[in-house]
Amino acid sequence: MKNKDTIILNIPEAPCVSIHITGLVQGVGFRPFVYRMAMKHGVKGSVDNRTDGVFILVENFHGISDFVHDIQINAPQASEIHDISVEGVFTHQQFHDFSIIKSIDASDAITEVSPDIAVCDDCLQDMKQQKHRIAYPFINCTNCGPRFTIIKALPYDREQTTMNEFRMCDTCRSEYADVADRRFHAQPVACNNCGPKYAMHHDGNIIHNHAEILKRATDVLLDGKILAIKGMGGYFIACNALDDSAVNRLRRKKNRDAKPFAVMFRDLTHVKNFVELSAPEEELLCSWRRPIVLLKQWNPLAASVNYNLDKLGVMLPYMPFHYKLFDSSDLEALVMTSGNISDEPIIIDDVLALKTLSSIADAVITYNREIYMRCDDSVAFVSHGATQLIRRSRGYVPAQIHTHFEVDGILATGAELKNTFCLGKSHTAILSQHIGDLKNAETLDFYEESIERFAKLFRCQPTTIVSDLHPDYLSTKYAHESGLNHIQVQHHHAHIASCMAENNINEKVIGVSLDGVGYGTDDAVWGGEFMVCDYTSFERHSHFDYVPMPGGDKASKEPWRMAFAYLYHYLGDDFLKLDIPFVHQLDMAKTKLLMQAITSKMNTPMTSSCGRLFDAVAALCGICMHQGYEAQAAMQFESLIQEDCTESYGFHSGEIVSFEQTIQDILHDIQQQVPLGIIAARFHNTLVNAIAATVKTIHQQTDIHLVALSGGCFQNKYLLEQTVKLLSDKQFKVLIHKKVPANDGGIALGQLAIASHLR
Ligand code: ZN
Ligand code: ZN
Ligand code: FE
């Protein structure tokens, strides 16, 4: 439940009453809040943190239901009450006042760990006026500050965090102990006299003076140079987002060709100068979670920030240091990218950062508090007013997802790229932060370490393990080697189950699962799937037509191969006579080799992938022949859509959904030199129509009217919105993701749900 919908409770007639609140209630200022409510209502008793939630014991009195009601509706912003239970206590206990008592490590039952919370406005104000915290860059209070990234064990107390190395000074301690203070029991409380400090490594010097650090940092950035900065969940690399040569230099040094960078703006006014911002987008951007939000750009920054894309990843400052950095200069916007080398995890270790990032950055800014849990920035966009997560990490993890079925003791190992794993405890699913591509050795280490840390933190030793069906996924191998009871789940079934689970659905649905690649039960590469399924099984009703995928994985990186494959598949040799730029630029030697590979099926699996269809069409249109990052072709193609165009191409829907006619129509448009924006719109509209037609046929056969959409292709905002609209117009009830990503970053939740029903 959300804080604003209240649970109706019967207050028992007993001398004392215990109130047990579960949900996200620790590390979010809940106990001091309860204390203030107790003062307001004149309640006598106590409150304490336990591993399974917050426990309040009070003397029964006339206005107690108002007290409980007040707690529900006014709970702190980052809290989330899942349940409240009230019981009578018949042994009479005499209380003289209301007090907060020391945490009791009560049981193994779950409690929630708060995600990290962006610095609050009150703390930003305190930085200007509180004597011991003037400009203090680690200021925090019960309403804000690091949480998940510094917690080592529960319950959430200072000794169990990486703040335990810092002894509170007398002033901080008195605030920590003062129930009337905003820092009452704020575990990371600190000040200029006693807390963590920044240090800067620059030009062979180590600078400790904070003002000097800020001056040098802004000089470095304004000079077109690169800065590495230790953030909340890892190191980041920054440069001036309005300086094209600085951004290009960063690209060269980081060996990153084309993948768009996210940008941190100094404030909302500057955001609005560069991107369009709807009310829900503004709300998400400014929320305490502070994700990167993808927004439509209307004014250019440096072109190299996000080549050829109409959207920009935007965020606002979330650490006090970010604010200070902008305050001390007139910098408008900074590229902020993860401090790592290519596919490795974001760096959290200070020694490694100095060693590795010094080769990229002209200066490194670090601080002396350990980051325990690595955590990247989250990435989201808004569709029809609702948040769609692309990467679920800082600000979201490890908030739990409540399930209507028992998932205790299950570990879901996720997919391979964009991996996250999921741990089940009682009726809650705990999805990990973004782990990354497991094929990278360092990422695999991070994966294994994080699984251990989650199991320890949430006190959950898995007894059942569930993985993808793909035999070569390292997550599948991990599951095999665990020696636990091992269940394997088909990739696209897991996608749909994930969407069902977060929507609390427990009936058969028509699942539409569109993505790049997933292992099929017939050894083909699936990715354009229509299935009827529940949590125990699926029936594949329809799928996109199989086409060859010459070169296997290579075809995913080189869209021209898919354009070639589609043309050869549908037109045979004749396609070489086409008078279009795509054919003209083909290298004859390569053409022969590719034809041979396709005919002899050499390293050429068949695929029904929707992602590869996007690649083929984008390459055919000359938009992207080689991808510098995943889904580049599809993202650039989406950027081109001329939104007022409602026309579409032909297609065939049935057990096999064929785009042969679509390809013919596109070839015709290319020959007629129809603008790419129109072709992009017509193609997207065709896909939407094909989905709706196929869903309708399945509905006629099964009478199911519930449709779940999942898979990475639904991160395409146009495709998602138009599909939801058309299916809703046709009276279908459409389920989409809201809490976990539609891409492989959400798949572990689906695996967990299926394993729970199969074991
Ligand atoms: Zn604060
Ligand atoms: Zn202090
Ligand atoms: Fe997938």
GROMACS .gro file of N, CA and C in nm, residues 261-265 267-268 270-272 274-277 284-285 290-297 301 311-316 378-380:
model
  102
  261PHE      N    1   2.581   1.002  -2.341
  261PHE     CA    2   2.615   1.032  -2.202
  261PHE      C    3   2.494   1.095  -2.132
  262ALA      N    4   2.485   1.074  -2.002
  262ALA     CA    5   2.383   1.145  -1.923
  262ALA      C    6   2.444   1.277  -1.876
  263VAL      N    7   2.357   1.372  -1.851
  263VAL     CA    8   2.402   1.506  -1.815
  263VAL      C    9   2.337   1.551  -1.685
  264MET      N   10   2.418   1.609  -1.595
  264MET     CA   11   2.364   1.667  -1.472
  264MET      C   12   2.357   1.819  -1.490
  265PHE      N   13   2.237   1.874  -1.476
  265PHE     CA   14   2.220   2.019  -1.490
  265PHE      C   15   2.228   2.086  -1.354
  267ASP      N   16   2.039   2.320  -1.227
  267ASP     CA   17   1.907   2.333  -1.164
  267ASP      C   18   1.797   2.314  -1.268
  268LEU      N   19   1.674   2.321  -1.221
  268LEU     CA   20   1.558   2.296  -1.306
  268LEU      C   21   1.547   2.398  -1.420
  270HIS      N   22   1.781   2.545  -1.581
  270HIS     CA   23   1.872   2.508  -1.689
  270HIS      C   24   1.824   2.384  -1.763
  271VAL      N   25   1.762   2.293  -1.690
  271VAL     CA   26   1.705   2.175  -1.757
  271VAL      C   27   1.606   2.220  -1.863
  272LYS      N   28   1.520   2.314  -1.821
  272LYS     CA   29   1.412   2.358  -1.911
  272LYS      C   30   1.464   2.435  -2.032
  274PHE      N   31   1.699   2.332  -2.210
  274PHE     CA   32   1.752   2.236  -2.307
  274PHE      C   33   1.655   2.125  -2.346
  275VAL      N   34   1.562   2.091  -2.257
  275VAL     CA   35   1.471   1.980  -2.288
  275VAL      C   36   1.326   2.016  -2.257
  276GLU      N   37   1.237   1.943  -2.321
  276GLU     CA   38   1.094   1.954  -2.289
  276GLU      C   39   1.068   1.879  -2.160
  277LEU      N   40   0.976   1.930  -2.080
  277LEU     CA   41   0.954   1.869  -1.950
  277LEU      C   42   0.805   1.874  -1.916
  284LEU      N   43   0.935   1.338  -1.145
  284LEU     CA   44   1.031   1.227  -1.136
  284LEU      C   45   1.174   1.279  -1.125
  285LEU      N   46   1.206   1.377  -1.207
  285LEU     CA   47   1.341   1.434  -1.209
  285LEU      C   48   1.378   1.495  -1.073
  290ARG      N   49   1.599   1.085  -0.756
  290ARG     CA   50   1.688   1.152  -0.851
  290ARG      C   51   1.746   1.061  -0.959
  291PRO      N   52   1.659   0.996  -1.037
  291PRO     CA   53   1.712   0.913  -1.147
  291PRO      C   54   1.755   1.000  -1.265
  292ILE      N   55   1.822   0.938  -1.361
  292ILE     CA   56   1.843   0.999  -1.492
  292ILE      C   57   1.711   0.982  -1.566
  293VAL      N   58   1.656   1.090  -1.617
  293VAL     CA   59   1.529   1.082  -1.690
  293VAL      C   60   1.554   1.114  -1.837
  294LEU      N   61   1.504   1.029  -1.926
  294LEU     CA   62   1.521   1.054  -2.070
  294LEU      C   63   1.417   1.156  -2.114
  295LEU      N   64   1.465   1.266  -2.171
  295LEU     CA   65   1.375   1.376  -2.206
  295LEU      C   66   1.402   1.424  -2.348
  296LYS      N   67   1.298   1.475  -2.409
  296LYS     CA   68   1.310   1.524  -2.546
  296LYS      C   69   1.388   1.655  -2.547
  297GLN      N   70   1.495   1.655  -2.625
  297GLN     CA   71   1.585   1.771  -2.625
  297GLN      C   72   1.542   1.872  -2.730
  301LEU      N   73   2.331   2.072  -2.660
  301LEU     CA   74   2.453   2.083  -2.578
  301LEU      C   75   2.566   2.051  -2.676
  311LYS      N   76   1.667   1.234  -2.774
  311LYS     CA   77   1.646   1.234  -2.629
  311LYS      C   78   1.780   1.247  -2.556
  312LEU      N   79   1.768   1.307  -2.438
  312LEU     CA   80   1.887   1.330  -2.356
  312LEU      C   81   1.859   1.274  -2.216
  313GLY      N   82   1.957   1.204  -2.159
  313GLY     CA   83   1.946   1.155  -2.021
  313GLY      C   84   1.983   1.270  -1.927
  314VAL      N   85   1.887   1.310  -1.843
  314VAL     CA   86   1.903   1.430  -1.761
  314VAL      C   87   1.890   1.396  -1.613
  315MET      N   88   1.975   1.454  -1.531
  315MET     CA   89   1.955   1.441  -1.386
  315MET      C   90   1.989   1.572  -1.316
  316LEU      N   91   1.945   1.579  -1.192
  316LEU     CA   92   1.974   1.696  -1.109
  316LEU      C   93   2.072   1.654  -1.000
  378SER      N   94   2.015   0.531  -1.163
  378SER     CA   95   1.900   0.469  -1.229
  378SER      C   96   1.864   0.549  -1.353
  379VAL      N   97   1.800   0.483  -1.449
  379VAL     CA   98   1.759   0.550  -1.572
  379VAL      C   99   1.611   0.521  -1.595
  380ALA      N  100   1.534   0.626  -1.629
  380ALA     CA  101   1.390   0.607  -1.645
  380ALA      C  102   1.335   0.701  -1.751
   0.00000   0.00000   0.00000
